Short mmCIF file of C-alpha atoms and ligand atoms in Angstrom, two decimals:
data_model
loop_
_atom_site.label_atom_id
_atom_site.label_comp_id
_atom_site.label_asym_id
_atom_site.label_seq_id
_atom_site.Cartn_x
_atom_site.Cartn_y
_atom_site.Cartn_z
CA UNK G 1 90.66 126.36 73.54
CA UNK G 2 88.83 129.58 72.91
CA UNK G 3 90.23 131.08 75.85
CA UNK G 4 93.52 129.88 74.94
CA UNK G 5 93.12 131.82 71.60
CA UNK G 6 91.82 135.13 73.01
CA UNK G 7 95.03 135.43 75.03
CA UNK G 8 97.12 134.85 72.16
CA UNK G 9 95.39 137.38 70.29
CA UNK G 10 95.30 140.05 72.87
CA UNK G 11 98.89 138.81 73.82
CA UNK G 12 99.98 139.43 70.13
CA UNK G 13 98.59 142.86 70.19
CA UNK G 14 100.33 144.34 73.07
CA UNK G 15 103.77 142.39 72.50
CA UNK G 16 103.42 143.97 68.68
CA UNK G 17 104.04 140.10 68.07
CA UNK G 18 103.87 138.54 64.30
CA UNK G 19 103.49 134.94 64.48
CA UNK G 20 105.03 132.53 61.75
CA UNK G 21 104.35 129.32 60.91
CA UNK G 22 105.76 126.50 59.03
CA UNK G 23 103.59 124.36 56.78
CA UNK G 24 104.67 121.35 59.15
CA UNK G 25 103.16 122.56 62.09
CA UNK G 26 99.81 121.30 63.61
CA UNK G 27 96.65 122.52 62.26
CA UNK G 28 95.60 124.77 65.36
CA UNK G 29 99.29 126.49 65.08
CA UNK G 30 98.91 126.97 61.23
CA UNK G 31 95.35 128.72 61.66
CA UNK G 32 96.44 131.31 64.21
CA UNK G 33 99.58 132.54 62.54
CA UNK G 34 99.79 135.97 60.21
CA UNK G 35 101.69 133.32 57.96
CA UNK G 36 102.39 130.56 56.92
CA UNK G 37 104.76 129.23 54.38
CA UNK G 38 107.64 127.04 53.56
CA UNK G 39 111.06 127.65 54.72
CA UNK G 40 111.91 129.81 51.36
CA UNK G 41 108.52 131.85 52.24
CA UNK G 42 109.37 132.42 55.42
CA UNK G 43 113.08 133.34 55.03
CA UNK G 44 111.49 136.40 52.44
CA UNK G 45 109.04 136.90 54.85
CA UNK G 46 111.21 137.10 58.34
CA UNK G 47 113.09 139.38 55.51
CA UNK G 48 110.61 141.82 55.25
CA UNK G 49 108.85 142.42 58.67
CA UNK G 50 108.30 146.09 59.44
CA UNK G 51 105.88 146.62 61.73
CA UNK G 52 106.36 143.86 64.70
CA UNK G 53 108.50 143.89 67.92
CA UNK G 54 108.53 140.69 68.20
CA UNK G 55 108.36 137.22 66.08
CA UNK G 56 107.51 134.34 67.51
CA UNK G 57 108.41 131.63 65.36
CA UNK G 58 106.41 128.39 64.88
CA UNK G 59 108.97 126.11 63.48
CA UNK G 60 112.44 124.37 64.07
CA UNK G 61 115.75 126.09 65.50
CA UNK G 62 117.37 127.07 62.07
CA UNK G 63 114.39 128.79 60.78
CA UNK G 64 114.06 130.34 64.23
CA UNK G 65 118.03 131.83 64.03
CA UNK G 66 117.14 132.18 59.80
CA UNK G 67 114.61 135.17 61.29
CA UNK G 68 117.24 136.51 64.22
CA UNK G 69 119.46 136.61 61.74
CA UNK G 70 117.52 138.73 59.17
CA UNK G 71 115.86 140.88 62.01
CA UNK G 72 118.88 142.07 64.13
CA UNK G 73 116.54 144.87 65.77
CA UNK G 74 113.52 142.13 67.16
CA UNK G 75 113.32 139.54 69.32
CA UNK G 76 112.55 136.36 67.77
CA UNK G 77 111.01 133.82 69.83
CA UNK G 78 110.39 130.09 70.14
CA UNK G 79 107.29 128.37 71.93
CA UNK G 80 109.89 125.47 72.29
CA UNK G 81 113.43 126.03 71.84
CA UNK G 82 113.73 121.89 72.42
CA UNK G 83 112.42 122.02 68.55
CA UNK G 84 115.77 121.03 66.53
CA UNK G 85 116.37 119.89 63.27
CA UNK G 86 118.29 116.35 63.66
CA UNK G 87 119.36 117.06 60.05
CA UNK G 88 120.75 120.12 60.49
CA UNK G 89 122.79 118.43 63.27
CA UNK G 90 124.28 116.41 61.13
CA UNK G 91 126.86 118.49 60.24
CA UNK G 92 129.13 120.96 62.10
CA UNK G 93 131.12 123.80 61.31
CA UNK G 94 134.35 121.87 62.63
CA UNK G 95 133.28 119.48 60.15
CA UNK G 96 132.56 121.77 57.72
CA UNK G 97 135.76 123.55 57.64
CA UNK G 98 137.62 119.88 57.67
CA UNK G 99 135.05 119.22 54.33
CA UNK G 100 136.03 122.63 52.87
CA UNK G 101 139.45 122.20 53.31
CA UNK G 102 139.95 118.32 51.71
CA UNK G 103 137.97 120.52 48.03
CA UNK G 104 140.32 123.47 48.48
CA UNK G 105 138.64 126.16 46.02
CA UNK G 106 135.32 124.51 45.62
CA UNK G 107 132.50 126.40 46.95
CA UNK G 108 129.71 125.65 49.54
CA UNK G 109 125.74 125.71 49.41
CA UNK G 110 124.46 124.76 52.27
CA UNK G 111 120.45 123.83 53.07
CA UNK G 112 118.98 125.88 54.80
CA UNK G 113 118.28 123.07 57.18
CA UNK G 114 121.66 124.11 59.16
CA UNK G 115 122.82 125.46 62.02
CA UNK G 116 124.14 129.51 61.74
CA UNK G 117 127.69 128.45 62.28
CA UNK G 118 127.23 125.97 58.63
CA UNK G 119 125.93 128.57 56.94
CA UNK G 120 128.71 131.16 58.36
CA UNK G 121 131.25 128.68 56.73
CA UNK G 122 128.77 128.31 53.09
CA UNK G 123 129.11 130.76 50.63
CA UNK G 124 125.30 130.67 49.55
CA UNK G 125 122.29 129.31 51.23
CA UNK G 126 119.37 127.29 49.27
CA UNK G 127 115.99 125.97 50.33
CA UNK G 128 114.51 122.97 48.47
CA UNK G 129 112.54 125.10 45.95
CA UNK G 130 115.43 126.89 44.74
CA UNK G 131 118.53 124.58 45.16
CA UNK G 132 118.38 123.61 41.38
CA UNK G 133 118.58 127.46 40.94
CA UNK G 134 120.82 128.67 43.50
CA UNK G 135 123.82 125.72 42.58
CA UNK G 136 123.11 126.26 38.66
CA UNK G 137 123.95 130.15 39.44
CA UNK G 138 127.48 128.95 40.48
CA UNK G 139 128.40 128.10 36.91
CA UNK G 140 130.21 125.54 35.37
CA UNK G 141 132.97 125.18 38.63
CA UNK G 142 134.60 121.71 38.86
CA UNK G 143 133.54 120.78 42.35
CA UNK G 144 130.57 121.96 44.32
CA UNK G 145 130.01 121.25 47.84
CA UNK G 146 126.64 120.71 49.07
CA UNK G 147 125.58 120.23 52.44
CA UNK G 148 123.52 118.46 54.60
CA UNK G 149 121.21 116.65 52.76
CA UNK G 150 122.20 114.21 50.48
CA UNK G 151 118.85 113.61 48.81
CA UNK G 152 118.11 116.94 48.03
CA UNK G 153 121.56 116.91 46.54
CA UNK G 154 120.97 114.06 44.45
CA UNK G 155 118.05 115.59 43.08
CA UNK G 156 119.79 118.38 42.05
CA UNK G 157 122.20 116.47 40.19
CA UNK G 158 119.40 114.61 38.50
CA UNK G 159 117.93 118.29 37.34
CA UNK G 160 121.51 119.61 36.42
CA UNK G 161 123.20 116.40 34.75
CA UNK G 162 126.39 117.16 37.02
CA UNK G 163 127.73 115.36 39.86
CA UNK G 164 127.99 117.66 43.63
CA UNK G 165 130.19 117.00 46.22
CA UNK G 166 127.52 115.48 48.58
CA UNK G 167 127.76 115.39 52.91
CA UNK G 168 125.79 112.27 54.00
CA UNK G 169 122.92 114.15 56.10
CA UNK G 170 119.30 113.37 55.58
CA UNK G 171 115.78 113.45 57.22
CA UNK G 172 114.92 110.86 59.36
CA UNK G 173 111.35 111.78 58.78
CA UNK G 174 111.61 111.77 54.79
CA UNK G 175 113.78 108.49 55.40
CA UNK G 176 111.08 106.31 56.41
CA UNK G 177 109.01 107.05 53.08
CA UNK G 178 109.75 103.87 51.05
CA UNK G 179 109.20 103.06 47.23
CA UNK G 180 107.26 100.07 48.12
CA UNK G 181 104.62 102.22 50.38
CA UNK G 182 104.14 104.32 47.72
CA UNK G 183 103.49 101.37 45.39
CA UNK G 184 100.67 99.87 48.37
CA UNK G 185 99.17 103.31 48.35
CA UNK G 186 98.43 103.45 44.11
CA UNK G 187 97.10 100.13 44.18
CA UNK G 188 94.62 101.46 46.76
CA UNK G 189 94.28 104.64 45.39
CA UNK G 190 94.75 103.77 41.61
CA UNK G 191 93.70 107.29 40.16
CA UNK G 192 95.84 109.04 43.02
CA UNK G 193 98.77 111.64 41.47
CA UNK G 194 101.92 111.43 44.18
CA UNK G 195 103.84 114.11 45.03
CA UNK G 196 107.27 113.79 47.35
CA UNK G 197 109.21 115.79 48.91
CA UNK G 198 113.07 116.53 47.46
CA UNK G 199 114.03 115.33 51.30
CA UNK G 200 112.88 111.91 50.14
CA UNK G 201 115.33 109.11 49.00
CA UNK G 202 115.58 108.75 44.98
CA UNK G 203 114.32 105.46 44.55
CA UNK G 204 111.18 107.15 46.33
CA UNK G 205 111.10 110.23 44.07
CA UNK G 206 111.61 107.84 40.95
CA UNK G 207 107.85 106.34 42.25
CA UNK G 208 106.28 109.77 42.46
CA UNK G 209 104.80 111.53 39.33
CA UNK G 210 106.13 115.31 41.22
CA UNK G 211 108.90 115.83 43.55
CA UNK G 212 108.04 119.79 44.81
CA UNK G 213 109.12 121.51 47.98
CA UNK G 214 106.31 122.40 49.88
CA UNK G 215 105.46 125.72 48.65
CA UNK G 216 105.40 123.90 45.21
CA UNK G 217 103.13 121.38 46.44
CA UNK G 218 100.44 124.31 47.55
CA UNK G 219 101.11 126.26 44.12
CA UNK G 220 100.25 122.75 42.28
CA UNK G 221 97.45 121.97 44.50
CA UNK G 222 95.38 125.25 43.85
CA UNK G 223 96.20 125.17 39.68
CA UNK G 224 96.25 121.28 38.87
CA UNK G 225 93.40 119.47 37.55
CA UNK G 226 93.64 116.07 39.06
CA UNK G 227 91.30 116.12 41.86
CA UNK G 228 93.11 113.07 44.29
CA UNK G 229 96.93 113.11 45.52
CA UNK G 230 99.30 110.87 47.42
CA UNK G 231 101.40 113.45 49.61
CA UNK G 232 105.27 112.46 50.36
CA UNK G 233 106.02 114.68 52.90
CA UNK G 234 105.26 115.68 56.82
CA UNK G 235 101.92 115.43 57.48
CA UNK G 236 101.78 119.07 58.80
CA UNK G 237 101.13 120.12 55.14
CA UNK G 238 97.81 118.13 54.97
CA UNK G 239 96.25 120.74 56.31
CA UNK G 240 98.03 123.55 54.43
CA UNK G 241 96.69 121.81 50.82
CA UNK G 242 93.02 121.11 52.05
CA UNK G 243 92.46 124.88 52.72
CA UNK G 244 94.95 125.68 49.71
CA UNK G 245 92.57 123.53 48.08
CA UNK G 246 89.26 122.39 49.54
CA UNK G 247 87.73 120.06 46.31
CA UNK G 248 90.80 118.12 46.12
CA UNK G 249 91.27 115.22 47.80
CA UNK G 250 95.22 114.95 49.79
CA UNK G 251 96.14 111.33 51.27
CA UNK G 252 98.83 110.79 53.41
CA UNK G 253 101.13 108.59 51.63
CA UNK G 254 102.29 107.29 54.96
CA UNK G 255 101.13 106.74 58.49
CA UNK G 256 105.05 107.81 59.59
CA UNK G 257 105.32 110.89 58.24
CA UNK G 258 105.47 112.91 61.60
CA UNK G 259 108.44 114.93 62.20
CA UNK G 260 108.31 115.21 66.30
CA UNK G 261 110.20 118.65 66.71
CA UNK G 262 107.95 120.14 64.16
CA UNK G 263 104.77 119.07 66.22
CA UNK G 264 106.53 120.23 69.56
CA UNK G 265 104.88 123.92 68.62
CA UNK G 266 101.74 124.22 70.94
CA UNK G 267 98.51 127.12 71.65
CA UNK G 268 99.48 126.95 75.27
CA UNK G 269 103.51 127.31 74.13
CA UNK G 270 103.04 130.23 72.10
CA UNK G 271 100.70 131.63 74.67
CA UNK G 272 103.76 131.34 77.20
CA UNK G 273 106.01 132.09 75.33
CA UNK G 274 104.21 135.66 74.24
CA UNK G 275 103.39 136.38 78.32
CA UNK G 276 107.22 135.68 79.09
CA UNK G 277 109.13 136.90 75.97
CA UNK G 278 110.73 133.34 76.14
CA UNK G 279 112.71 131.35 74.77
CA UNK G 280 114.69 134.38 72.77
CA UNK G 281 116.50 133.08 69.91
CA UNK G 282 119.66 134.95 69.56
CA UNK G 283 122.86 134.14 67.14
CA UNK G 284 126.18 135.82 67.75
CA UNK G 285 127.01 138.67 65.88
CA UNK G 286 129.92 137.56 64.18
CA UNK G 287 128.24 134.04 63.07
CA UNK G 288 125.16 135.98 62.17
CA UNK G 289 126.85 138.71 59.87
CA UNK G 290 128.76 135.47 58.07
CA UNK G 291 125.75 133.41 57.79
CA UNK G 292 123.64 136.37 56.34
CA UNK G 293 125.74 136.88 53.44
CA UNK G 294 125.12 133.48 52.49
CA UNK G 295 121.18 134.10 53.02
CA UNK G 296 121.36 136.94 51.35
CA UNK G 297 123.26 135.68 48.29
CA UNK G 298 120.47 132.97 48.26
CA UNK G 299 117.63 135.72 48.02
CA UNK G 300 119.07 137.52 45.92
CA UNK G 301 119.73 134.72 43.16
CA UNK G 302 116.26 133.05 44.09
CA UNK G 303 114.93 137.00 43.66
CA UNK G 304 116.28 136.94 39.91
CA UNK G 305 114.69 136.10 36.78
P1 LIG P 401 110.56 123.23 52.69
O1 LIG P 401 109.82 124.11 53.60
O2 LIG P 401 111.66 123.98 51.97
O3 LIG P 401 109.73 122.47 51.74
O4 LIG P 401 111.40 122.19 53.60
C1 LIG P 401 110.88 121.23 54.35
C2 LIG P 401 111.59 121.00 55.64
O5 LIG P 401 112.04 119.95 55.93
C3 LIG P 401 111.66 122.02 56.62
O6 LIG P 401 112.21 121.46 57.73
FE1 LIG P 402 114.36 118.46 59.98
FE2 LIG P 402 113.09 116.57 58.60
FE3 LIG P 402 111.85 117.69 60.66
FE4 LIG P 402 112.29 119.10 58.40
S1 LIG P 402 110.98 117.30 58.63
S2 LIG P 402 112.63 119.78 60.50
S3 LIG P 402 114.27 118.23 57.77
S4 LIG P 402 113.73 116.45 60.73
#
C-alpha cells in the first residue's frame, strides 16, 4: 500500500495529473485525491482547472465526459472506464428526441446523471443540489421535461408545488432504501436524525427528517448540532462526513447501500491508469459543444444569487 501510494504521487507529479474524487468512492481513493466533492463540486471544479495536464477522474462515466467536456485542452482519464451509471443509461438521446418531440415547446433539464448525447438534446443541466433552483429558473412554462430520474423529479415538484413531465429512470442503488428500514433503524437508534438522498423513493424521503444531496449532507454535518445520524445514501460518503465531522456519529441506514461502479475506482487503477495515460475519456466535438451549453446554463443559474 505505501508503495502503491508513492507511485501515485510521483506519477501525479510528472503526468502534471489532478486527481478527482467523488464522495462515493472508497475511502483509500477519497484520501489521495486533490478533491473531493459531489457531482455539482466537481462539475465547478473540472470547470476551473488551470494548472494540470491531465485529470484523472475517480468517479462514474458522465462525470468523467462532465470534465472532457469542460476541459477540451486535457486529457481526462478513468482508472476504469467499465464504471457506468445504470441510471444514466436509462435514457437515450433517440429516446430523448422521441420524448421531446410528443411536449413540442416544453423544455428539457436533464440530471446530470446522463450520458453527453442527453444532455446535447437538454437545454439546461442540474445536479441534485440545485435542481429545485435550476427548474424554478425556467419560470412559470406549462410543461417541463425532466430527465432521468424520477425521484429527484418528484422531489422537485414537492419543493415547487408544480407537476414536471417526469422519464421513469432511477437508481438502483437509492432503490433498495425502503421506508420500513429506515423505521428498523430509529427504533435502534431512537435519538438518530436521518438524512436521504433526493435519489431515494418519496415514501423514503417522507421517513427522513433531511433529504440533501451530498454536498448538503457534508455542509449539515460540520454546522448541525445533533451529534448521531442515519445516512440514506451510498456508503462512499461515510467516510466523507466522519472526517467532515469527526465528533459526530454517521450510521449507515442500510447494509445495501453500495453502488458497484462507484467502488470499481482502485490505488492500483489509478496507478495504471497514470503510467499508461489510459482509459482517455473523450466526447465528440459536436455532442460536447451541445452538451456544454446545457452545463454551462446550469452553472451559471446555480452561480446566481
Ligand atoms: P450528488 O453528488 O449530486 O449528491 O449525486 C449523487 C450521485 O448519485 C452521483 O452518482
Ligand atoms: Fe448511478 Fe446510483 Fe451509482 Fe450514482 S449511486 S452512479 S446514480 S447507480
Amino acid at each position: 500500500m505505501e508503495n502503491l501510494l508513492a507511485d501515485i504521487n510521483r506519477l501525479r507529479q510528472e503526468r502534471r495529473a489532478v486527481i478527482l474524487a467523488h464522495t462515493y468512492q472508497s475511502p483509500e481513493v477519497q484520501d489521495i485525491a486533490d478533491f473531493v466533492g459531489d457531482s455539482y463540486g466537481l462539475s465547478v471544479k473540472a470547470a476551473q482547472i488551470a494548472d494540470a495536464d491531465v485529470i484523472v477522474f475517480c468517479g462514474v462515466q458522465f462525470m468523467a465526459e462532465t470534465a472532457a467536456i469542460l476541459n477540451p485542452g486535457r486529457q481526462v482519464l478513468m482508472p476504469d472506464p467499465e464504471a457506468g451509471c445504470p441510471m444514466a443509461d436509462m435514457i437515450t438521446a433517440d429516446q430523448l428526441r422521441q420524448f421531446k418531440a410528443e411536449h413540442p415547446g416544453a423544455p428539457t433539464v436533464c440530471y446530470v446523471n446522463s450520458t453527453a448525447e442527453v444532455k446535447a438534446e437538454s437545454d439546461v443541466c442540474c445536479t441534485s443540489s440545485n435542481a429545485v433552483k435550476i427548474v424554478q429558473s425556467l419560470g412559470d412554462v406549462p410543461e417541463i421535461l425532466f430527465v432521468p430520474d424520477q425521484y429527484l423529479g418528484r422531489f422537485v415538484e414537492r419543493q415547487l408545488g408544480r407537476r414536471l413531465v417526469l422519464w421513469e429512470g432511477f437508481c438502483p442503488t437509492h432503490y433498495t432504501l425502503g421506508p420500513e428500514t429506515i423505521r428498523k433503524m430509529k427504533r435502534l437508534h431512537p435519538d438518530a436524525k436521518v438524512m436521504v438522498h433526493p435519489e431515494t423513493r418519496p415514501e423514503t424521503q417522507d421517513a427522513a427528517d433531511f433529504i440533501l444531496s451530498t454536498g448538503q449532507m457534508v455542509d449539515l454535518a460540520k454546522t448541525t448540532p445533533y451529534r448521531q445520524f442515519l445516512v440514506g445514501t451510498e456508503e462512499g460518503i461515510l467516510h466523507t462526513l466522519r472526517k467532515a465531522a469527526p465528533h459526530i456519529e454517521f450510521i449507515p441506514a442500510s447494509d445495501f447501500l453500495r453502488c458497484p461502479n462507484m467502488k470499481k475506482t482502485t490505488l492500483a487503477k489509478i496507478k495504471t491508469c497514470l503510467e499508461t495515460r489510459q482509459t482517455r475519456i473523450t466526447v465528440p466535438a459536436e455532442i460536447a459543444a451541445k452538451a456544454k451549453i446545457a452545463i454551462d446554463k446550469m452553472l451559471q443559474i446555480s452561480a446566481a444569487k
